[in-house]
Amino acid sequence: GKSHFGWLRYLLVLLSLLHATDSFYVPGVAPINFHRNDPVEIKAVKLTSSRTQLPYEYYSLPFCQPTKITYKAENLGEVLRGDRIVNTPFQVSMSVEKKCEVLCNFPNKPVTLTVEQSKLIAERIREDYYVHLIADNLPVATRLEFYSNREEEEKKKEKDVQFEHGYRLGFMDGNKFYLHNHLSFILYYHREDVEENQEPTYRVVRFEVIPQSIKLEDLKADEKGMCTLPEATGSAPQEIDPSKENQMLFTYSVHWEESDIKWASRWDTYLTMSDVQIHWFSIINSVVVVFFLSGILSMIIIRTLRKDIANYNKEDDIEDTMEESGWKLVHGDVFRPPQYPMILSSLLGSGIQLFCMILIVIFVAMLGMLSPSSRGALMTTACFLFMFMGVFGGFFAGRLYRTLKGHRWKKGAFCTATLYPGVVFGICFVLNCFIWGKHSSGAVPFPTMVALLCMWFGISLPLVYLGYYFGFRKQPYDNPVRTNQIPRQIPEQRWYMNKFVGILMAGILPFGAMFIELFFIFSAIWENQFYYLFGFLFLVFIILVVSCSQISIVMVYFQLCAEDYRWWWRTFLVSGGSAFYVLIYAIFYFVNKLDIVEFIPSLLYFGYTALMVLSFWLLTGTIGFYAAYMFVRKIYAAVKID
């Protein structure tokens, strides 16, 4: 019982650490201190829609432009996400209020949208686009308030506040389109403690917007570029008629409020949008279930094995009275190399590469170093890590290939370095062509693509070769029993020993363990939420590794007991069974949660899903394969074979 207690304590320490990471802030991101009247730059990131999954650049729509447009230099992750950060003409100064001001065509000349532009805006409004702006690196959010309990409305007017990322471009009413042409910015600042005679300094801690649609005539702009907002009741919204030219004004107002939120925790409002309680409950639930199941499985397997080994190792007094059966019979064939050893070792090499990358990324993110405030850091880190983990991938692939009696190591190394990345690159390239056709900022620009190819052939490929060379030169894994010259007959197998039945059975447990997390990850990818629960993800990853290993061991044991010794490929395929369930879940999510109707967004969804499923299959298949391989070597080392 003592070890269990130790485990529990360890788990609790881990969980408390995970909770502490919420408040921990990214190293290397320093706060900016503003004095009164200092300009606070407002930049635009992109336009997004969960209906089309195609991000666009801010100036792809006819918004007001500054005299000189400058794009921020971006890291790889930002480019891949479709962010194109650019300056905007909004003039905002620290703690200076603005009632209402005209944005472009100063002072009060209305902007005229051509028919083309009007059509485009109407189209984007129909597709539910959101505009994303940032002030001092904080994304803008729209506050949604609703009363939590309708019945007790009189007793407590407690409003539930939730935030939406960005603000809606406009809205539809019947068949008419209305554009949000007036933005009321609400910025919150935190006053820093300074010496008595110094000027006070402020830090931006929240950025909200209330978008409004106000008709040109109601804005009453004057010669100074000031405007007056109409009373809420009498105003008409600004309609955009896609069949003709439209005249309108873009206006904005700025309101500052003091806040007690410290700079270090300014991201909390964005990150605590989803139910953390449900999350905790479900994770602890799956931890308990998995450890319970794995305990039972381990006990059963260990007891059965002990019995088997004791039987096999008994003195052969009762010589030949009982016909031998079970896994000892196939000892002369169990380490017979499979078909296509090169492809198997290449896939496993890529699996190891993925495993190392995911482990490090989740761990570093759990320490709070890849939080959403450093945009694109996660993607960039993942890309570079995958390249550098090629050494390990190559090493394991090379050693296994040698063990499987392979001898063409150069070809094997090339296969390892290009098989999985080649498929990924191919799918991404095809999807990219479609995104390019739509002129979306989600398309990876040509220079970036060339840079990625250079990284693949300049960093990853040589590293894989290096690892492969050392892995191939190393002693092959020692197999405890000799392989017979002539393969033995494999008896007729029962229906439930079928590969596909195995895949279905083996996938359930690992999928069940990570199913809840999958929902959060999917909504982060497809519905523009932030994903930050890396503490949870780390736990889930460990659970996944444990459950895959165990399922794989159980399956290989059954297979050997049925005297079928072709387990190499079989284990790899079967352990990856949960990827099949991930695919089913992705289809379910597409049908139920997303309202994607058009062809290209659907193509993008299923293209990226295919990549996820493939990577997941490689990852789980590799974990299962190595667990089974260690198990098989262990059990055959334990029996005496004449």
Short mmCIF file of N, CA and C in Angstrom, two decimals, residues 2 11 28 81 86 91 115-116 179 208 261 286 301 402 410 422 429 456 459 499 528 540 602 607:
data_model
loop_
_atom_site.label_atom_id
_atom_site.label_comp_id
_atom_site.label_asym_id
_atom_site.label_seq_id
_atom_site.Cartn_x
_atom_site.Cartn_y
_atom_site.Cartn_z
N LYS A 2 2.11 1.10 0.50
CA LYS A 2 2.95 2.29 0.64
C LYS A 2 3.23 2.95 -0.71
N LEU A 11 1.02 12.40 -7.44
CA LEU A 11 -0.02 12.89 -8.35
C LEU A 11 -0.56 14.23 -7.85
N GLY A 28 10.94 36.23 -20.80
CA GLY A 28 11.34 36.93 -22.03
C GLY A 28 10.29 37.86 -22.60
N ARG A 81 -0.22 30.01 -39.06
CA ARG A 81 -1.58 30.20 -38.54
C ARG A 81 -2.39 31.20 -39.35
N VAL A 86 -0.58 43.89 -38.64
CA VAL A 86 -0.38 45.12 -39.42
C VAL A 86 -0.89 46.32 -38.62
N GLN A 91 -6.11 56.07 -33.41
CA GLN A 91 -5.20 56.84 -32.55
C GLN A 91 -5.68 56.69 -31.11
N VAL A 115 -19.39 48.80 -55.72
CA VAL A 115 -20.29 47.64 -55.72
C VAL A 115 -19.50 46.38 -55.36
N GLU A 116 -18.29 46.28 -55.96
CA GLU A 116 -17.41 45.13 -55.70
C GLU A 116 -17.14 44.98 -54.21
N LEU A 179 -23.19 46.44 -41.34
CA LEU A 179 -21.77 46.43 -40.98
C LEU A 179 -21.56 47.15 -39.66
N GLU A 208 -11.32 45.51 -24.54
CA GLU A 208 -12.65 45.07 -24.96
C GLU A 208 -13.17 46.00 -26.04
N ILE A 261 -6.54 44.25 -11.93
CA ILE A 261 -5.86 43.08 -12.50
C ILE A 261 -4.39 43.41 -12.67
N SER A 286 -10.90 9.85 -15.76
CA SER A 286 -10.21 8.93 -16.67
C SER A 286 -8.90 8.42 -16.07
N ILE A 301 -2.28 -10.60 -16.37
CA ILE A 301 -1.18 -11.02 -17.25
C ILE A 301 -0.06 -11.66 -16.42
N ARG A 402 18.48 -3.22 -38.31
CA ARG A 402 19.59 -4.16 -38.19
C ARG A 402 19.12 -5.45 -37.52
N LYS A 410 21.52 2.78 -46.05
CA LYS A 410 21.36 4.13 -46.62
C LYS A 410 19.93 4.30 -47.14
N GLY A 422 7.11 13.25 -45.99
CA GLY A 422 6.70 13.40 -47.38
C GLY A 422 5.19 13.40 -47.53
N PHE A 429 0.64 20.58 -49.14
CA PHE A 429 0.85 21.31 -50.38
C PHE A 429 -0.44 21.38 -51.19
N TRP A 456 13.82 20.72 -43.86
CA TRP A 456 13.61 19.28 -43.94
C TRP A 456 14.85 18.60 -44.52
N ILE A 459 18.27 20.05 -42.29
CA ILE A 459 18.46 19.73 -40.87
C ILE A 459 18.00 18.31 -40.60
N LYS A 499 -7.52 -9.16 -37.60
CA LYS A 499 -6.85 -7.86 -37.44
C LYS A 499 -7.83 -6.74 -37.11
N ASN A 528 -11.52 28.69 -33.03
CA ASN A 528 -10.81 29.89 -32.63
C ASN A 528 -10.77 30.15 -31.14
N VAL A 540 -2.88 13.54 -19.62
CA VAL A 540 -3.56 12.71 -20.61
C VAL A 540 -2.55 11.94 -21.45
N SER A 602 -14.62 22.22 -46.08
CA SER A 602 -14.76 20.80 -45.72
C SER A 602 -13.49 20.05 -46.10
N GLY A 607 -8.70 17.27 -44.66
CA GLY A 607 -7.27 17.15 -44.95
C GLY A 607 -6.44 17.21 -43.67
#
